[in-house]
Each structure stands twice: as C-alpha cells, then as structure tokens.
mmCIF file with all atom_site columns, C-alpha atoms in Angstrom:
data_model
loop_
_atom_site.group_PDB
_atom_site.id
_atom_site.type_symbol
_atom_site.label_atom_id
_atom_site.label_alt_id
_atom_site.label_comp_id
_atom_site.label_asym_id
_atom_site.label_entity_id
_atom_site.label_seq_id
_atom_site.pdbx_PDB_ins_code
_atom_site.Cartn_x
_atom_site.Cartn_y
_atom_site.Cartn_z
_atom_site.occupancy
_atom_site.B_iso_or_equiv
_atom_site.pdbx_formal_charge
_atom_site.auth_seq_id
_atom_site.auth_comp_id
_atom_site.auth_asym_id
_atom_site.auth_atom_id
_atom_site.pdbx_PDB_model_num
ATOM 1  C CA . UNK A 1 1  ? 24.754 -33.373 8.149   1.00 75.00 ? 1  UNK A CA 1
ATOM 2  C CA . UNK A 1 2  ? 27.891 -33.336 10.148  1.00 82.00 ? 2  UNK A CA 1
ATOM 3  C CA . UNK A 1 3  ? 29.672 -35.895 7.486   1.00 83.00 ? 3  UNK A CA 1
ATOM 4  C CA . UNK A 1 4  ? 28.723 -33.138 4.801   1.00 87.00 ? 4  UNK A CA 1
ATOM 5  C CA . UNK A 1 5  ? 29.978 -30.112 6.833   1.00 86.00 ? 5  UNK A CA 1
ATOM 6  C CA . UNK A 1 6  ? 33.377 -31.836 7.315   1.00 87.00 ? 6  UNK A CA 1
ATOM 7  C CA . UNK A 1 7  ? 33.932 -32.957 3.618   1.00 88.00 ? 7  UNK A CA 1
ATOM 8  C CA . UNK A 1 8  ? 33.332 -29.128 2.636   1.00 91.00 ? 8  UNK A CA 1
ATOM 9  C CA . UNK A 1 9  ? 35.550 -27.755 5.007   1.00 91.00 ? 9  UNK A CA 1
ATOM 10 C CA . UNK A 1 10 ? 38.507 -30.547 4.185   1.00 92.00 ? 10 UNK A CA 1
ATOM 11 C CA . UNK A 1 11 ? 37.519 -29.797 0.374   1.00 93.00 ? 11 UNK A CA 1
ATOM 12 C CA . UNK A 1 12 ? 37.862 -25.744 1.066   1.00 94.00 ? 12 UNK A CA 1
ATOM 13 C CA . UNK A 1 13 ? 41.344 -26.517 3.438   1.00 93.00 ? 13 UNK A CA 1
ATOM 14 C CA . UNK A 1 14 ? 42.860 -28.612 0.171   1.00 94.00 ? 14 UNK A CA 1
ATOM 15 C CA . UNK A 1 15 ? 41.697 -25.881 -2.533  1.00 94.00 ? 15 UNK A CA 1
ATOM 16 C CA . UNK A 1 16 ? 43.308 -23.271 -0.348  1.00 95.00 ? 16 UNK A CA 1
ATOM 17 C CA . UNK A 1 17 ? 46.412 -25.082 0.074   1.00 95.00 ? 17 UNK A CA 1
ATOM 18 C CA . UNK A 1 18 ? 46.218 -25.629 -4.098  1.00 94.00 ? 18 UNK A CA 1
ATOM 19 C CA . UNK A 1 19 ? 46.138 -21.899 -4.372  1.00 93.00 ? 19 UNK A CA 1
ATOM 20 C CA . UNK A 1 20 ? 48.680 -21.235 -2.254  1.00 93.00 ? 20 UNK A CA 1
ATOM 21 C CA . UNK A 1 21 ? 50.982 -23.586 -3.751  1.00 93.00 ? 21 UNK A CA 1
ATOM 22 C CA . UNK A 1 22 ? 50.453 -22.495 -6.744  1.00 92.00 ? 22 UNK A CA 1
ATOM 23 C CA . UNK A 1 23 ? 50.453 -18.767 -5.891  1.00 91.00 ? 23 UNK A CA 1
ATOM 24 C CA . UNK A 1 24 ? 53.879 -19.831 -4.253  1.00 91.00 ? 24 UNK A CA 1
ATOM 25 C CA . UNK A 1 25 ? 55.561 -21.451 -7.948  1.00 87.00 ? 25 UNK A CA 1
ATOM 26 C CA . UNK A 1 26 ? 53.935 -18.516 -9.615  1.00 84.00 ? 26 UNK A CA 1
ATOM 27 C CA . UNK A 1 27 ? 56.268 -16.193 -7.852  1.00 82.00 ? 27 UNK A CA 1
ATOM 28 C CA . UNK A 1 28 ? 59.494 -18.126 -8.181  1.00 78.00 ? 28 UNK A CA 1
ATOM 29 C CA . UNK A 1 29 ? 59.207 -18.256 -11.620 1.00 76.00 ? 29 UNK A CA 1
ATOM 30 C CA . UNK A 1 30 ? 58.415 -14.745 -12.121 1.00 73.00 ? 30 UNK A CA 1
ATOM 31 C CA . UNK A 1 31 ? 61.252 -13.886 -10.425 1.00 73.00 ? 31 UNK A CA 1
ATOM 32 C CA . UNK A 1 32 ? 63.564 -16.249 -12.094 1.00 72.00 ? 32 UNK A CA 1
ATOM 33 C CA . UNK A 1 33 ? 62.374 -15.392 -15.175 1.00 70.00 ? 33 UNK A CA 1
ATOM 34 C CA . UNK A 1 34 ? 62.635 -11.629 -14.334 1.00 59.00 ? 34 UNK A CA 1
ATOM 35 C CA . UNK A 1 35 ? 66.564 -11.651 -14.199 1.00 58.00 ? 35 UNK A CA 1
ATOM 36 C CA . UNK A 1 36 ? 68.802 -12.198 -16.980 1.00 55.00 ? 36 UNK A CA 1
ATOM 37 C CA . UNK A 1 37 ? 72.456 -13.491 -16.881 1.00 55.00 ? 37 UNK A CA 1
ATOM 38 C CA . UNK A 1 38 ? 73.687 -9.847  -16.042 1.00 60.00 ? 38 UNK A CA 1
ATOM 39 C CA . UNK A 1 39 ? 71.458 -9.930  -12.316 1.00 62.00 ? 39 UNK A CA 1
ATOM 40 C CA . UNK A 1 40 ? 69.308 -7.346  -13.530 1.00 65.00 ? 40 UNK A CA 1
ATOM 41 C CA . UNK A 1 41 ? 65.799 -7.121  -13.714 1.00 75.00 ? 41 UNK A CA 1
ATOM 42 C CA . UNK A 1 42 ? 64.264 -7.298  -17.665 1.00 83.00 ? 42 UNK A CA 1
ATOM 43 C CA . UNK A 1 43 ? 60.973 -6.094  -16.649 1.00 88.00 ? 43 UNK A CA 1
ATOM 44 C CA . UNK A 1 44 ? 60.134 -2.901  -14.435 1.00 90.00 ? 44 UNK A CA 1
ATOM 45 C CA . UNK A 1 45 ? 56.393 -2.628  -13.445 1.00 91.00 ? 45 UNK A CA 1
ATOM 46 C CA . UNK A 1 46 ? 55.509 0.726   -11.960 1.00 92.00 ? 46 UNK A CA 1
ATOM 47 C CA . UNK A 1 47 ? 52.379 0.538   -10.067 1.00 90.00 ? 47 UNK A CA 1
ATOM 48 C CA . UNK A 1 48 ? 49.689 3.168   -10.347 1.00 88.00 ? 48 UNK A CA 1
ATOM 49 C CA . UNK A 1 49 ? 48.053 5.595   -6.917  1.00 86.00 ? 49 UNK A CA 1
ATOM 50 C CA . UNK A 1 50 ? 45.464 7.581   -6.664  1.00 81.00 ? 50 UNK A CA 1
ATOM 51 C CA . UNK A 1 51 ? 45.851 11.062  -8.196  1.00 82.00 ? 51 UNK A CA 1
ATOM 52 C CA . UNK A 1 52 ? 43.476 13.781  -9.254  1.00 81.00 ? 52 UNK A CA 1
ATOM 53 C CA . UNK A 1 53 ? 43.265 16.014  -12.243 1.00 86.00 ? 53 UNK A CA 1
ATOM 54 C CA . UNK A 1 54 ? 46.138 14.796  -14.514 1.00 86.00 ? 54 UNK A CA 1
ATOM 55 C CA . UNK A 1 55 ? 48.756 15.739  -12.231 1.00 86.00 ? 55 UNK A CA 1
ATOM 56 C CA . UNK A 1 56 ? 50.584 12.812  -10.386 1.00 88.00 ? 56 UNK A CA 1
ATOM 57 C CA . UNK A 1 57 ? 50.163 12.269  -6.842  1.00 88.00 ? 57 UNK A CA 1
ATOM 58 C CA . UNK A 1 58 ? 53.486 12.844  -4.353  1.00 90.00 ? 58 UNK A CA 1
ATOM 59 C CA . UNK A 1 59 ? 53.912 9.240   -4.008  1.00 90.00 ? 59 UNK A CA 1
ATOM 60 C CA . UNK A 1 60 ? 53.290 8.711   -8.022  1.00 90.00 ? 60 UNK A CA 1
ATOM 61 C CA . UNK A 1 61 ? 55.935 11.380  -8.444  1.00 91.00 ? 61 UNK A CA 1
ATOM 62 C CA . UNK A 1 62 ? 58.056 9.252   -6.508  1.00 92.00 ? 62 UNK A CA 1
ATOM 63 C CA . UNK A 1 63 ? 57.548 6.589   -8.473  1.00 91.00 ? 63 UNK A CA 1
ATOM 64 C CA . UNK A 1 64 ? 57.830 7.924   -11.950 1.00 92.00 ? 64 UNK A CA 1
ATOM 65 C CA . UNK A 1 65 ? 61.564 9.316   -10.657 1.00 93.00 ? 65 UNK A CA 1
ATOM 66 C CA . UNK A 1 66 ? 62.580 6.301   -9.468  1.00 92.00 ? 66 UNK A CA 1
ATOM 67 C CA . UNK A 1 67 ? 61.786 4.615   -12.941 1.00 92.00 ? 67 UNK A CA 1
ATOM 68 C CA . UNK A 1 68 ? 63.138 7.162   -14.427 1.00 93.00 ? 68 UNK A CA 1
ATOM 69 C CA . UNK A 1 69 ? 65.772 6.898   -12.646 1.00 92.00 ? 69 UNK A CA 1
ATOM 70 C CA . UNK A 1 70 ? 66.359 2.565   -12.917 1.00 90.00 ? 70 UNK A CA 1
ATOM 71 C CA . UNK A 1 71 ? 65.025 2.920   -16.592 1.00 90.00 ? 71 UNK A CA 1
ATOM 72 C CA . UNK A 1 72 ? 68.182 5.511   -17.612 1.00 92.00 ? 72 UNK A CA 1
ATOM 73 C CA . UNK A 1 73 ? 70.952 3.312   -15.566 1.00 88.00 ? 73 UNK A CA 1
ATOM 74 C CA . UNK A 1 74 ? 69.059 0.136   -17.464 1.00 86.00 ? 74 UNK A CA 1
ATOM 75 C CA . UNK A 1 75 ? 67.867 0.849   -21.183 1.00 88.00 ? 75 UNK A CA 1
ATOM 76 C CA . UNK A 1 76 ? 66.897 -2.338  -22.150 1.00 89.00 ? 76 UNK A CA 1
ATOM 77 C CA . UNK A 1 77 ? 64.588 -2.844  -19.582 1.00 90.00 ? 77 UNK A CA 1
ATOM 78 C CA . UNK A 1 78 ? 60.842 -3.125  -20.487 1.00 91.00 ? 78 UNK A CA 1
ATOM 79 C CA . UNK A 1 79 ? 58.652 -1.110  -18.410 1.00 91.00 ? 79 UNK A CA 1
ATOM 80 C CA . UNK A 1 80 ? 54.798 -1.522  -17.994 1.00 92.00 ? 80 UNK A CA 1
ATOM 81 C CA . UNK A 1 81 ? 53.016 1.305   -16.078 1.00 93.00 ? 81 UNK A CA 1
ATOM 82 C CA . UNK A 1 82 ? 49.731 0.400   -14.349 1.00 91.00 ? 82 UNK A CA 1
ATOM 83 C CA . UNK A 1 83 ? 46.601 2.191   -12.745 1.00 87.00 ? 83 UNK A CA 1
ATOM 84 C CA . UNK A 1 84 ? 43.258 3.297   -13.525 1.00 85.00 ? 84 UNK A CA 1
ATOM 85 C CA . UNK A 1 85 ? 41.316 5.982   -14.004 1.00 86.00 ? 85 UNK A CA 1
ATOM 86 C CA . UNK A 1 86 ? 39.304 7.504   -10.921 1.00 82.00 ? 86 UNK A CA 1
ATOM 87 C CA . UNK A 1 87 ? 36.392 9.674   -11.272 1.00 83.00 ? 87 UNK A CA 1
ATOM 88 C CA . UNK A 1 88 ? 38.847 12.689  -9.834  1.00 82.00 ? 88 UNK A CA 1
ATOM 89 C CA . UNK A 1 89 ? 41.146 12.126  -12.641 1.00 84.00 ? 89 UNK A CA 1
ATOM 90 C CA . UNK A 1 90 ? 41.216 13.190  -16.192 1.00 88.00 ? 90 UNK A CA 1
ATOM 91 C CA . UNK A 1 91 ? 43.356 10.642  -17.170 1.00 90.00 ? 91 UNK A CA 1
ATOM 92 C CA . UNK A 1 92 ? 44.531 7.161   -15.843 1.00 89.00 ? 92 UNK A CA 1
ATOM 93 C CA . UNK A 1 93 ? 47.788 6.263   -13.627 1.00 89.00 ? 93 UNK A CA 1
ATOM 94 C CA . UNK A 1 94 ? 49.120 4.627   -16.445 1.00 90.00 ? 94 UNK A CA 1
ATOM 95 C CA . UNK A 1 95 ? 48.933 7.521   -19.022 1.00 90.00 ? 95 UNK A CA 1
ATOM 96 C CA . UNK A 1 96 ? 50.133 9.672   -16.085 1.00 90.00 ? 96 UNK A CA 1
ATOM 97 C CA . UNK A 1 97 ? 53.132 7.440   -16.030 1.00 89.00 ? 97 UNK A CA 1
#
C-alpha cells in the first residue's frame, strides 16, 4: 500500500514539474514571438472585468483608454478584446471593448 502511495505521489511531483516546464517555454515563446524587429508588441490583448448594464466598469474604462491609447501610437498592432457576459450585463466585455 505504501509502495503504491509513493509511486502516485512521485508520478503527480513529475507531471507537475511537466506542466510547469512547459507552462514556462509556453511563455518565452509568446513573448518572443510577440515582438517584431521594431521592439514593439504585434499583438495587444485587452482583458475583460466585470461590468453591468452595457456600460464599462471604471477599471474597463481604464483599459479601453489605454488601448486606445497604445493602439493610436501603434496601428498595426492586432488587438483581441476578451470577457464574458455576466447575468448583470447586457452585453459581454468583449463587445463592450
């Protein structure tokens, strides 16, 4: 019984390390990929929060501006707005976006 406990624990230690490892590459080679020559970004993602009605929230606001804001200085930079829709909304984050 003991012999079986420890071969599923070593089993669940190495599967985590796999996922980290790979969770760890992932990420490099998003954000290699993610700059051109120039040292700008190519992709923006703006992440969705919580808002109600169709009106953005204060800190989606913020967000939209600052887009905005890195999407005018940067117009060839491909954008992908995120979020859901939550039973107080009308529409989702993304469309808000």
């Amino acid at each position: 019984m003991k012999k079986t406990i420890k071969l599923t624990f070593q089993i669940t230690v190495a599967l985590v390390i796999v996922l980290l490892v790979a969770m760890v590459v992932t990420g490099c080679m998003i954000l290699l990929r993610g700059v051109g020559s120039t040292g700008e970004c190519t992709h923006l993602i703006v992440l969705g929060n919580k808002s109600e009605g169709s009106t953005p929230s204060p800190l989606l606001r913020d967000r939209i501006d600052a887009a905005a804001k890195y999407i005018e200085k940067n117009p060839n930079v491909i954008a992908v707005a995120t979020g859901y829709q939550s039973k107080e909304a009308d529409i989702s984050e993304a469309r808000m976006i």
